[in-house]
PDB file of C-alpha atoms in Angstrom:
ATOM      1  CA  ALA A 892    -118.000  60.829  36.696  1.00 40.00           C
ATOM      2  CA  ASP A 893    -114.423  59.783  36.060  1.00 55.00           C
ATOM      3  CA  THR A 894    -113.854  56.097  35.411  1.00 73.00           C
ATOM      4  CA  ASP A 895    -112.351  54.104  38.260  1.00 84.00           C
ATOM      5  CA  PRO A 896    -108.686  53.582  37.217  1.00 88.00           C
ATOM      6  CA  ARG A 897    -108.961  49.923  38.241  1.00 89.00           C
ATOM      7  CA  VAL A 898    -111.880  49.365  35.877  1.00 91.00           C
ATOM      8  CA  SER A 899    -110.151  51.144  33.008  1.00 92.00           C
ATOM      9  CA  LEU A 900    -106.988  49.083  33.524  1.00 94.00           C
ATOM     10  CA  VAL A 901    -108.829  45.755  33.682  1.00 94.00           C
ATOM     11  CA  ARG A 902    -110.556  46.595  30.395  1.00 94.00           C
ATOM     12  CA  ALA A 903    -107.245  47.557  28.792  1.00 95.00           C
ATOM     13  CA  LEU A 904    -105.584  44.325  29.949  1.00 96.00           C
ATOM     14  CA  LEU A 905    -108.457  42.214  28.635  1.00 95.00           C
ATOM     15  CA  GLN A 906    -108.292  44.022  25.303  1.00 95.00           C
ATOM     16  CA  ALA A 907    -104.548  43.279  25.200  1.00 96.00           C
ATOM     17  CA  GLY A 908    -105.268  39.564  25.607  1.00 96.00           C
ATOM     18  CA  VAL A 909    -104.094  39.299  29.211  1.00 96.00           C
ATOM     19  CA  GLN A 910    -105.996  36.819  31.356  1.00 95.00           C
ATOM     20  CA  VAL A 911    -107.411  38.754  34.323  1.00 95.00           C
ATOM     21  CA  SER A 912    -109.329  37.365  37.299  1.00 94.00           C
ATOM     22  CA  VAL A 913    -111.287  39.936  39.296  1.00 94.00           C
ATOM     23  CA  TYR A 914    -112.364  39.302  42.882  1.00 93.00           C
ATOM     24  CA  GLY A 915    -114.790  41.620  44.589  1.00 87.00           C
ATOM     25  CA  PRO A 916    -118.462  42.627  44.926  1.00 87.00           C
ATOM     26  CA  ARG A 917    -120.343  41.212  41.928  1.00 88.00           C
ATOM     27  CA  GLU A 918    -122.850  44.073  41.661  1.00 88.00           C
ATOM     28  CA  GLU A 919    -120.162  46.768  41.680  1.00 86.00           C
ATOM     29  CA  TRP A 920    -118.185  45.170  38.848  1.00 88.00           C
ATOM     30  CA  ALA A 921    -121.307  44.050  36.971  1.00 88.00           C
ATOM     31  CA  ARG A 922    -122.277  47.706  36.604  1.00 89.00           C
ATOM     32  CA  GLU A 923    -119.026  48.105  34.672  1.00 89.00           C
ATOM     33  CA  GLY A 924    -119.745  45.070  32.500  1.00 89.00           C
ATOM     34  CA  ILE A 925    -116.940  42.992  34.037  1.00 91.00           C
ATOM     35  CA  ASP A 926    -117.422  39.436  35.293  1.00 90.00           C
ATOM     36  CA  VAL A 927    -115.950  38.551  38.658  1.00 91.00           C
ATOM     37  CA  ALA A 928    -114.742  35.226  39.996  1.00 91.00           C
ATOM     38  CA  GLY A 929    -116.337  35.932  43.369  1.00 88.00           C
ATOM     39  CA  GLU A 930    -115.157  37.352  46.672  1.00 89.00           C
ATOM     40  CA  ALA A 931    -112.139  35.978  48.545  1.00 91.00           C
ATOM     41  CA  TRP A 932    -110.899  36.614  52.064  1.00 90.00           C
ATOM     42  CA  GLY A 933    -108.300  35.309  54.480  1.00 90.00           C
ATOM     43  CA  ALA A 934    -106.527  32.094  53.564  1.00 93.00           C
ATOM     44  CA  GLU A 935    -108.385  31.774  50.270  1.00 94.00           C
ATOM     45  CA  ALA A 936    -107.297  35.256  49.186  1.00 93.00           C
ATOM     46  CA  ALA A 937    -103.695  34.468  50.183  1.00 94.00           C
ATOM     47  CA  GLU A 938    -103.726  31.325  48.031  1.00 95.00           C
ATOM     48  CA  LEU A 939    -105.069  33.276  45.060  1.00 95.00           C
ATOM     49  CA  ASP A 940    -102.458  36.014  45.501  1.00 95.00           C
ATOM     50  CA  ALA A 941     -99.638  33.472  45.695  1.00 95.00           C
ATOM     51  CA  ALA A 942    -100.887  31.615  42.617  1.00 96.00           C
ATOM     52  CA  ALA A 943    -101.296  34.719  40.440  1.00 96.00           C
ATOM     53  CA  LYS A 944     -98.409  35.759  38.217  1.00 97.00           C
ATOM     54  CA  VAL A 945     -99.099  39.447  38.983  1.00 97.00           C
ATOM     55  CA  VAL A 946    -101.424  41.030  41.555  1.00 96.00           C
ATOM     56  CA  LEU A 947    -102.707  44.548  40.886  1.00 95.00           C
ATOM     57  CA  SER A 948    -102.776  46.910  43.871  1.00 91.00           C
ATOM     58  CA  ILE A 949    -104.241  49.994  42.242  1.00 88.00           C
ATOM     59  CA  SER A 950    -105.875  52.923  44.026  1.00 80.00           C
ATOM     60  CA  ARG A 951    -109.425  53.900  43.139  1.00 76.00           C
ATOM     61  CA  THR A 952    -108.207  57.514  42.952  1.00 65.00           C
ATOM     62  CA  ALA A 953    -106.865  58.665  39.604  1.00 52.00           C
ATOM     63  CA  PHE A 954    -103.856  60.989  39.588  1.00 50.00           C
ATOM     64  CA  ASP A 955    -104.664  64.669  39.746  1.00 49.00           C
ATOM     65  CA  ALA A 956    -101.805  67.174  39.723  1.00 44.00           C
ATOM     66  CA  SER A 957    -103.586  69.258  42.360  1.00 45.00           C
ATOM     67  CA  HIS A 958    -104.634  66.354  44.613  1.00 45.00           C
ATOM     68  CA  HIS A 959    -102.696  63.164  43.961  1.00 48.00           C
ATOM     69  CA  VAL A 960    -102.917  60.107  46.190  1.00 48.00           C
ATOM     70  CA  SER A 961    -101.159  60.941  49.456  1.00 48.00           C
ATOM     71  CA  LEU A 962    -102.192  57.950  51.542  1.00 49.00           C
ATOM     72  CA  TYR A 963    -102.823  54.350  50.626  1.00 57.00           C
ATOM     73  CA  ARG A 964    -105.898  53.241  52.559  1.00 59.00           C
ATOM     74  CA  SER A 965    -106.198  49.555  51.582  1.00 70.00           C
ATOM     75  CA  ASP A 966    -104.537  46.585  53.284  1.00 81.00           C
ATOM     76  CA  ARG A 967    -104.414  44.824  49.903  1.00 85.00           C
ATOM     77  CA  LEU A 968    -100.758  45.681  49.370  1.00 90.00           C
ATOM     78  CA  PHE A 969     -99.454  44.015  52.533  1.00 92.00           C
ATOM     79  CA  ARG A 970    -101.928  41.133  52.333  1.00 92.00           C
ATOM     80  CA  SER A 971    -100.617  40.372  48.859  1.00 95.00           C
ATOM     81  CA  THR A 972     -96.906  40.742  49.633  1.00 95.00           C
ATOM     82  CA  ALA A 973     -97.331  38.656  52.799  1.00 94.00           C
ATOM     83  CA  ALA A 974     -98.745  35.881  50.626  1.00 95.00           C
ATOM     84  CA  GLY A 975     -95.669  35.991  48.404  1.00 95.00           C
ATOM     85  CA  ALA A 976     -97.324  37.736  45.460  1.00 96.00           C
ATOM     86  CA  CYS A 977     -95.622  39.702  42.704  1.00 97.00           C
ATOM     87  CA  VAL A 978     -97.391  43.058  43.082  1.00 96.00           C
ATOM     88  CA  LEU A 979     -97.844  45.966  40.699  1.00 96.00           C
ATOM     89  CA  SER A 980     -98.837  49.000  42.778  1.00 93.00           C
ATOM     90  CA  SER A 981     -99.894  52.585  42.343  1.00 88.00           C
ATOM     91  CA  SER A 982     -97.244  55.041  43.475  1.00 86.00           C
ATOM     92  CA  PHE A 983     -97.754  56.796  46.793  1.00 80.00           C
ATOM     93  CA  PRO A 984     -95.489  58.714  49.206  1.00 75.00           C
ATOM     94  CA  GLY A 985     -93.428  56.408  51.393  1.00 75.00           C
ATOM     95  CA  LEU A 986     -93.816  53.280  49.265  1.00 83.00           C
ATOM     96  CA  GLN A 987     -90.061  53.030  48.624  1.00 80.00           C
ATOM     97  CA  GLN A 988     -89.446  53.205  52.372  1.00 75.00           C
ATOM     98  CA  LEU A 989     -92.025  50.486  53.076  1.00 81.00           C
ATOM     99  CA  LEU A 990     -91.155  48.129  50.233  1.00 87.00           C
ATOM    100  CA  PRO A 991     -87.970  49.246  48.450  1.00 84.00           C
ATOM    101  CA  SER A 992     -87.507  48.345  44.792  1.00 84.00           C
ATOM    102  CA  PRO A 993     -87.491  45.667  43.425  1.00 90.00           C
ATOM    103  CA  ALA A 994     -89.858  44.227  46.060  1.00 93.00           C
ATOM    104  CA  VAL A 995     -92.839  45.831  44.319  1.00 94.00           C
ATOM    105  CA  ALA A 996     -93.272  46.986  40.731  1.00 95.00           C
ATOM    106  CA  VAL A 997     -94.529  50.582  40.784  1.00 93.00           C
ATOM    107  CA  LEU A 998     -96.438  52.577  38.205  1.00 91.00           C
ATOM    108  CA  PRO A 999     -95.343  56.148  37.431  1.00 88.00           C
ATOM    109  CA  LEU A1000     -97.187  58.812  39.433  1.00 81.00           C
ATOM    110  CA  GLU A1001     -98.870  60.002  36.232  1.00 83.00           C
ATOM    111  CA  TRP A1002     -99.663  56.689  34.549  1.00 88.00           C
ATOM    112  CA  ASN A1003    -102.111  55.649  31.901  1.00 91.00           C
ATOM    113  CA  ASP A1004    -103.479  52.289  30.793  1.00 94.00           C
ATOM    114  CA  GLU A1005    -100.788  51.934  28.128  1.00 94.00           C
ATOM    115  CA  ASP A1006     -98.044  52.331  30.761  1.00 93.00           C
ATOM    116  CA  ALA A1007     -99.665  49.750  33.012  1.00 95.00           C
ATOM    117  CA  VAL A1008    -100.277  47.192  30.259  1.00 96.00           C
ATOM    118  CA  ALA A1009     -96.646  47.515  29.176  1.00 96.00           C
ATOM    119  CA  LEU A1010     -95.393  46.963  32.736  1.00 96.00           C
ATOM    120  CA  VAL A1011     -97.703  43.983  33.291  1.00 97.00           C
ATOM    121  CA  SER A1012     -96.454  42.493  30.016  1.00 97.00           C
ATOM    122  CA  GLU A1013     -92.835  42.964  31.131  1.00 96.00           C
ATOM    123  CA  LEU A1014     -93.546  41.180  34.415  1.00 97.00           C
ATOM    124  CA  LEU A1015     -95.382  38.324  32.722  1.00 97.00           C
ATOM    125  CA  ALA A1016     -92.437  37.806  30.364  1.00 97.00           C
ATOM    126  CA  ASN A1017     -89.804  37.838  33.116  1.00 97.00           C
ATOM    127  CA  SER A1018     -90.224  34.979  35.603  1.00 96.00           C
ATOM    128  CA  THR A1019     -86.860  35.798  37.250  1.00 96.00           C
ATOM    129  CA  ARG A1020     -87.984  39.333  38.066  1.00 95.00           C
ATOM    130  CA  ARG A1021     -91.290  38.049  39.430  1.00 96.00           C
ATOM    131  CA  LEU A1022     -89.553  35.488  41.637  1.00 96.00           C
ATOM    132  CA  GLU A1023     -87.125  38.108  42.976  1.00 95.00           C
ATOM    133  CA  ALA A1024     -90.001  40.469  43.794  1.00 95.00           C
ATOM    134  CA  ARG A1025     -92.041  37.718  45.478  1.00 95.00           C
ATOM    135  CA  SER A1026     -89.184  36.636  47.717  1.00 94.00           C
ATOM    136  CA  LEU A1027     -88.050  40.132  48.705  1.00 93.00           C
ATOM    137  CA  ALA A1028     -91.564  41.489  49.324  1.00 93.00           C
ATOM    138  CA  GLU A1029     -92.592  38.516  51.447  1.00 94.00           C
ATOM    139  CA  THR A1030     -89.391  38.716  53.513  1.00 91.00           C
ATOM    140  CA  ILE A1031     -89.752  42.469  54.133  1.00 88.00           C
ATOM    141  CA  THR A1032     -93.466  42.211  54.963  1.00 90.00           C
ATOM    142  CA  TRP A1033     -93.118  39.459  57.545  1.00 91.00           C
ATOM    143  CA  GLY A1034     -89.949  41.023  58.930  1.00 85.00           C
ATOM    144  CA  GLN A1035     -91.162  44.627  59.231  1.00 80.00           C
ATOM    145  CA  HIS A1036     -94.875  45.072  58.507  1.00 83.00           C
ATOM    146  CA  THR A1037     -96.887  42.672  60.651  1.00 85.00           C
ATOM    147  CA  TRP A1038     -99.730  43.821  62.881  1.00 85.00           C
ATOM    148  CA  GLU A1039     -97.299  43.567  65.790  1.00 82.00           C
ATOM    149  CA  ASP A1040     -94.980  45.984  63.989  1.00 75.00           C
ATOM    150  CA  SER A1041     -97.910  48.358  63.474  1.00 76.00           C
ATOM    151  CA  VAL A1042     -98.783  48.273  67.178  1.00 79.00           C
ATOM    152  CA  ASP A1043     -95.142  48.973  68.063  1.00 70.00           C
ATOM    153  CA  ALA A1044     -95.094  51.936  65.667  1.00 67.00           C
ATOM    154  CA  PHE A1045     -98.295  53.298  67.184  1.00 74.00           C
ATOM    155  CA  LEU A1046     -96.851  53.012  70.690  1.00 71.00           C
ATOM    156  CA  VAL A1047     -93.761  54.923  69.555  1.00 65.00           C
ATOM    157  CA  PHE A1048     -96.078  57.563  68.096  1.00 65.00           C
ATOM    158  CA  VAL A1049     -97.795  57.891  71.478  1.00 70.00           C
ATOM    159  CA  LYS A1050     -94.458  58.127  73.293  1.00 65.00           C
ATOM    160  CA  VAL A1051     -93.122  60.788  70.940  1.00 63.00           C
ATOM    161  CA  PHE A1052     -96.197  62.973  71.076  1.00 64.00           C
ATOM    162  CA  HIS A1053     -96.549  62.445  74.805  1.00 61.00           C
ATOM    163  CA  MET A1054     -93.351  64.489  75.060  1.00 55.00           C
ATOM    164  CA  GLY A1055     -95.420  67.169  73.350  1.00 50.00           C
ATOM    165  CA  HIS A1056     -94.663  70.583  74.801  1.00 41.00           C
ATOM    166  CA  ALA A1057     -90.890  70.062  74.769  1.00 45.00           C
ATOM    167  CA  TYR A1058     -90.751  69.710  70.996  1.00 49.00           C
ATOM    168  CA  PHE A1059     -93.964  70.434  69.144  1.00 50.00           C
ATOM    169  CA  SER A1060     -95.506  73.832  68.639  1.00 48.00           C
ATOM    170  CA  PRO A1061     -99.315  74.252  68.876  1.00 41.00           C
ATOM    171  CA  SER A1062     -99.463  74.867  65.134  1.00 46.00           C
ATOM    172  CA  GLY A1063     -97.747  71.564  64.364  1.00 51.00           C
ATOM    173  CA  PRO A1064     -94.544  70.851  62.458  1.00 53.00           C
ATOM    174  CA  GLY A1065     -95.725  72.182  59.106  1.00 57.00           C
ATOM    175  CA  THR A1066     -95.655  70.498  55.703  1.00 61.00           C
ATOM    176  CA  GLY A1067     -93.219  69.758  52.903  1.00 72.00           C
ATOM    177  CA  GLU A1068     -89.526  70.462  53.335  1.00 79.00           C
ATOM    178  CA  GLN A1069     -90.137  72.776  56.299  1.00 77.00           C
ATOM    179  CA  GLY A1070     -92.079  70.074  58.136  1.00 74.00           C
ATOM    180  CA  ALA A1071     -89.402  67.501  57.327  1.00 80.00           C
ATOM    181  CA  GLU A1072     -86.689  69.700  58.838  1.00 83.00           C
ATOM    182  CA  TYR A1073     -88.768  70.039  61.995  1.00 79.00           C
ATOM    183  CA  TYR A1074     -89.014  66.255  62.404  1.00 81.00           C
ATOM    184  CA  ILE A1075     -85.316  65.832  61.578  1.00 84.00           C
ATOM    185  CA  ALA A1076     -84.327  68.277  64.336  1.00 82.00           C
ATOM    186  CA  VAL A1077     -86.354  66.346  66.902  1.00 80.00           C
ATOM    187  CA  ALA A1078     -84.974  63.041  65.597  1.00 82.00           C
ATOM    188  CA  GLU A1079     -81.425  64.314  66.112  1.00 82.00           C
ATOM    189  CA  ASP A1080     -82.277  64.969  69.780  1.00 77.00           C
ATOM    190  CA  MET A1081     -83.639  61.434  70.052  1.00 77.00           C
ATOM    191  CA  LEU A1082     -80.459  60.001  68.499  1.00 77.00           C
ATOM    192  CA  ARG A1083     -78.260  61.905  70.933  1.00 76.00           C
ATOM    193  CA  ALA A1084     -80.294  60.321  73.735  1.00 73.00           C
ATOM    194  CA  ASN A1085     -79.918  56.861  72.086  1.00 75.00           C
ATOM    195  CA  ARG A1086     -83.679  56.706  71.603  1.00 75.00           C
ATOM    196  CA  HIS A1087     -83.420  55.010  68.217  1.00 76.00           C
ATOM    197  CA  GLU A1088     -87.002  53.815  68.005  1.00 74.00           C
ATOM    198  CA  GLU A1089     -88.436  57.308  68.456  1.00 75.00           C
ATOM    199  CA  ALA A1090     -85.837  58.754  66.064  1.00 80.00           C
ATOM    200  CA  GLY A1091     -86.762  56.215  63.402  1.00 79.00           C
ATOM    201  CA  TYR A1092     -90.440  57.057  63.687  1.00 77.00           C
ATOM    202  CA  LEU A1093     -89.807  60.795  63.389  1.00 80.00           C
ATOM    203  CA  LEU A1094     -87.534  60.287  60.386  1.00 81.00           C
ATOM    204  CA  SER A1095     -90.162  58.192  58.629  1.00 78.00           C
ATOM    205  CA  HIS A1096     -92.454  61.235  58.916  1.00 75.00           C
ATOM    206  CA  ALA A1097     -89.682  63.480  57.580  1.00 80.00           C
ATOM    207  CA  LEU A1098     -89.209  61.212  54.547  1.00 79.00           C
ATOM    208  CA  HIS A1099     -92.963  61.156  53.972  1.00 75.00           C
ATOM    209  CA  LEU A1100     -92.970  64.960  53.807  1.00 76.00           C
ATOM    210  CA  HIS A1101     -89.710  65.242  51.830  1.00 81.00           C
ATOM    211  CA  PRO A1102     -88.763  61.846  50.271  1.00 79.00           C
ATOM    212  CA  SER A1103     -85.547  63.150  48.682  1.00 79.00           C
ATOM    213  CA  SER A1104     -84.141  64.699  51.880  1.00 83.00           C
ATOM    214  CA  PRO A1105     -80.497  63.554  52.124  1.00 80.00           C
ATOM    215  CA  ARG A1106     -80.321  64.369  55.852  1.00 80.00           C
ATOM    216  CA  ALA A1107     -83.416  62.319  56.641  1.00 82.00           C
ATOM    217  CA  GLY A1108     -82.194  59.457  54.455  1.00 77.00           C
ATOM    218  CA  LEU A1109     -78.741  59.417  56.025  1.00 76.00           C
ATOM    219  CA  LEU A1110     -80.065  59.681  59.589  1.00 78.00           C
ATOM    220  CA  SER A1111     -82.576  56.896  58.894  1.00 77.00           C
ATOM    221  CA  ALA A1112     -79.724  54.731  57.666  1.00 73.00           C
ATOM    222  CA  VAL A1113     -77.788  55.497  60.864  1.00 73.00           C
ATOM    223  CA  VAL A1114     -80.807  54.539  62.969  1.00 73.00           C
ATOM    224  CA  THR A1115     -81.376  51.233  61.184  1.00 68.00           C
ATOM    225  CA  ILE A1116     -77.679  50.329  61.427  1.00 65.00           C
ATOM    226  CA  ARG A1117     -77.658  51.098  65.153  1.00 66.00           C
ATOM    227  CA  ARG A1118     -80.721  48.887  65.531  1.00 61.00           C
ATOM    228  CA  GLY A1119     -78.863  46.099  63.723  1.00 57.00           C
ATOM    229  CA  VAL A1120     -80.985  46.058  60.554  1.00 51.00           C
ATOM    230  CA  ILE A1121     -78.319  46.925  57.987  1.00 47.00           C
ATOM    231  CA  SER A1122     -80.311  45.551  55.025  1.00 48.00           C
ATOM    232  CA  ARG A1123     -82.931  48.264  55.613  1.00 51.00           C
ATOM    233  CA  ALA A1124     -80.362  51.047  55.683  1.00 47.00           C
ATOM    234  CA  LEU A1125     -79.029  50.783  52.135  1.00 51.00           C
ATOM    235  CA  PRO A1126     -82.295  51.587  50.250  1.00 55.00           C
ATOM    236  CA  LEU A1127     -82.540  54.819  52.257  1.00 52.00           C
ATOM    237  CA  ILE A1128     -79.323  56.261  50.841  1.00 53.00           C
ATOM    238  CA  THR A1129     -78.297  54.370  47.680  1.00 55.00           C
ATOM    239  CA  HIS A1130     -80.460  56.629  45.478  1.00 55.00           C
ATOM    240  CA  LEU A1131     -78.607  59.758  46.645  1.00 57.00           C
ATOM    241  CA  PRO A1132     -75.784  61.194  44.494  1.00 62.00           C
ATOM    242  CA  PRO A1133     -72.387  60.801  46.222  1.00 62.00           C
ATOM    243  CA  SER A1134     -71.849  64.570  46.400  1.00 64.00           C
ATOM    244  CA  THR A1135     -75.231  65.077  48.106  1.00 58.00           C
ATOM    245  CA  LEU A1136     -74.589  62.225  50.514  1.00 55.00           C
ATOM    246  CA  LEU A1137     -71.147  63.549  51.478  1.00 60.00           C
ATOM    247  CA  ALA A1138     -72.504  67.070  51.958  1.00 60.00           C
ATOM    248  CA  ALA A1139     -75.225  65.731  54.242  1.00 54.00           C
ATOM    249  CA  ALA A1140     -72.653  63.656  56.110  1.00 57.00           C
ATOM    250  CA  ALA A1141     -70.473  66.731  56.651  1.00 59.00           C
ATOM    251  CA  ALA A1142     -73.443  68.703  57.954  1.00 54.00           C
ATOM    252  CA  LEU A1143     -74.194  65.890  60.395  1.00 51.00           C
ATOM    253  CA  GLY A1144     -70.569  65.533  61.477  1.00 56.00           C
ATOM    254  CA  CYS A1145     -70.036  62.096  59.928  1.00 55.00           C
ATOM    255  CA  PRO A1146     -66.522  61.268  58.643  1.00 51.00           C
ATOM    256  CA  HIS A1147     -66.356  60.981  54.848  1.00 47.00           C
ATOM    257  CA  ALA A1148     -64.483  57.696  55.123  1.00 46.00           C
ATOM    258  CA  ALA A1149     -67.316  56.167  57.139  1.00 48.00           C
ATOM    259  CA  VAL A1150     -69.921  57.313  54.603  1.00 46.00           C
ATOM    260  CA  ALA A1151     -67.853  56.019  51.694  1.00 47.00           C
ATOM    261  CA  HIS A1152     -67.629  52.647  53.401  1.00 48.00           C
TER     262      HIS A1152
END
């Protein structure tokens, strides 16, 4: 069986002389020959996360070109950022929308132990970068990713799909760029009706399916600005080349001067 990427990375860090504390089931890690400091939950785990210089949030699933990680299933990421930790995470679709750089340090999609050890070493040597990440990640998490936020998002999901027959075909919206365009079209209808919450939810799905979509990025920025959260709008569009952004703006009927501003 393939080695758990977390186990391989812990071994590599220890071999590089990095002090690593592992918390989790003793038997599971003992089988890998790694000592653990015990199990930690709740307030105790938050204290440990806050005290650590770097917290690893690594998926058990190794990258595979035919089946890479498409969904992050652990709450470790948000538990750690909520505690004010400096987090190094596996890459997964939507991460930049949830916690835009530099809130979280992110490994390349196809990473190896050498890459990870180098990035951990960079973080350990740069206290300013760690402090910036801690502050930004904690602010974003408590401002946008609480359980209350999750409930709100779920309710929007129910509202959107309750509209059902008016927008969604029985076969569903599709995948990839085609699926993204489907969600974008529905989001545009929501925007015209000033239903910003529903539009934002649909656009988050579009960006999940096609993260580099300039139309989805620009529309998401419009939604967040209309909802008064300007700080969340910039990460959605700042990575886009100016020519791409202006072309998307023209297609959406936005004045170039407004986009340039």
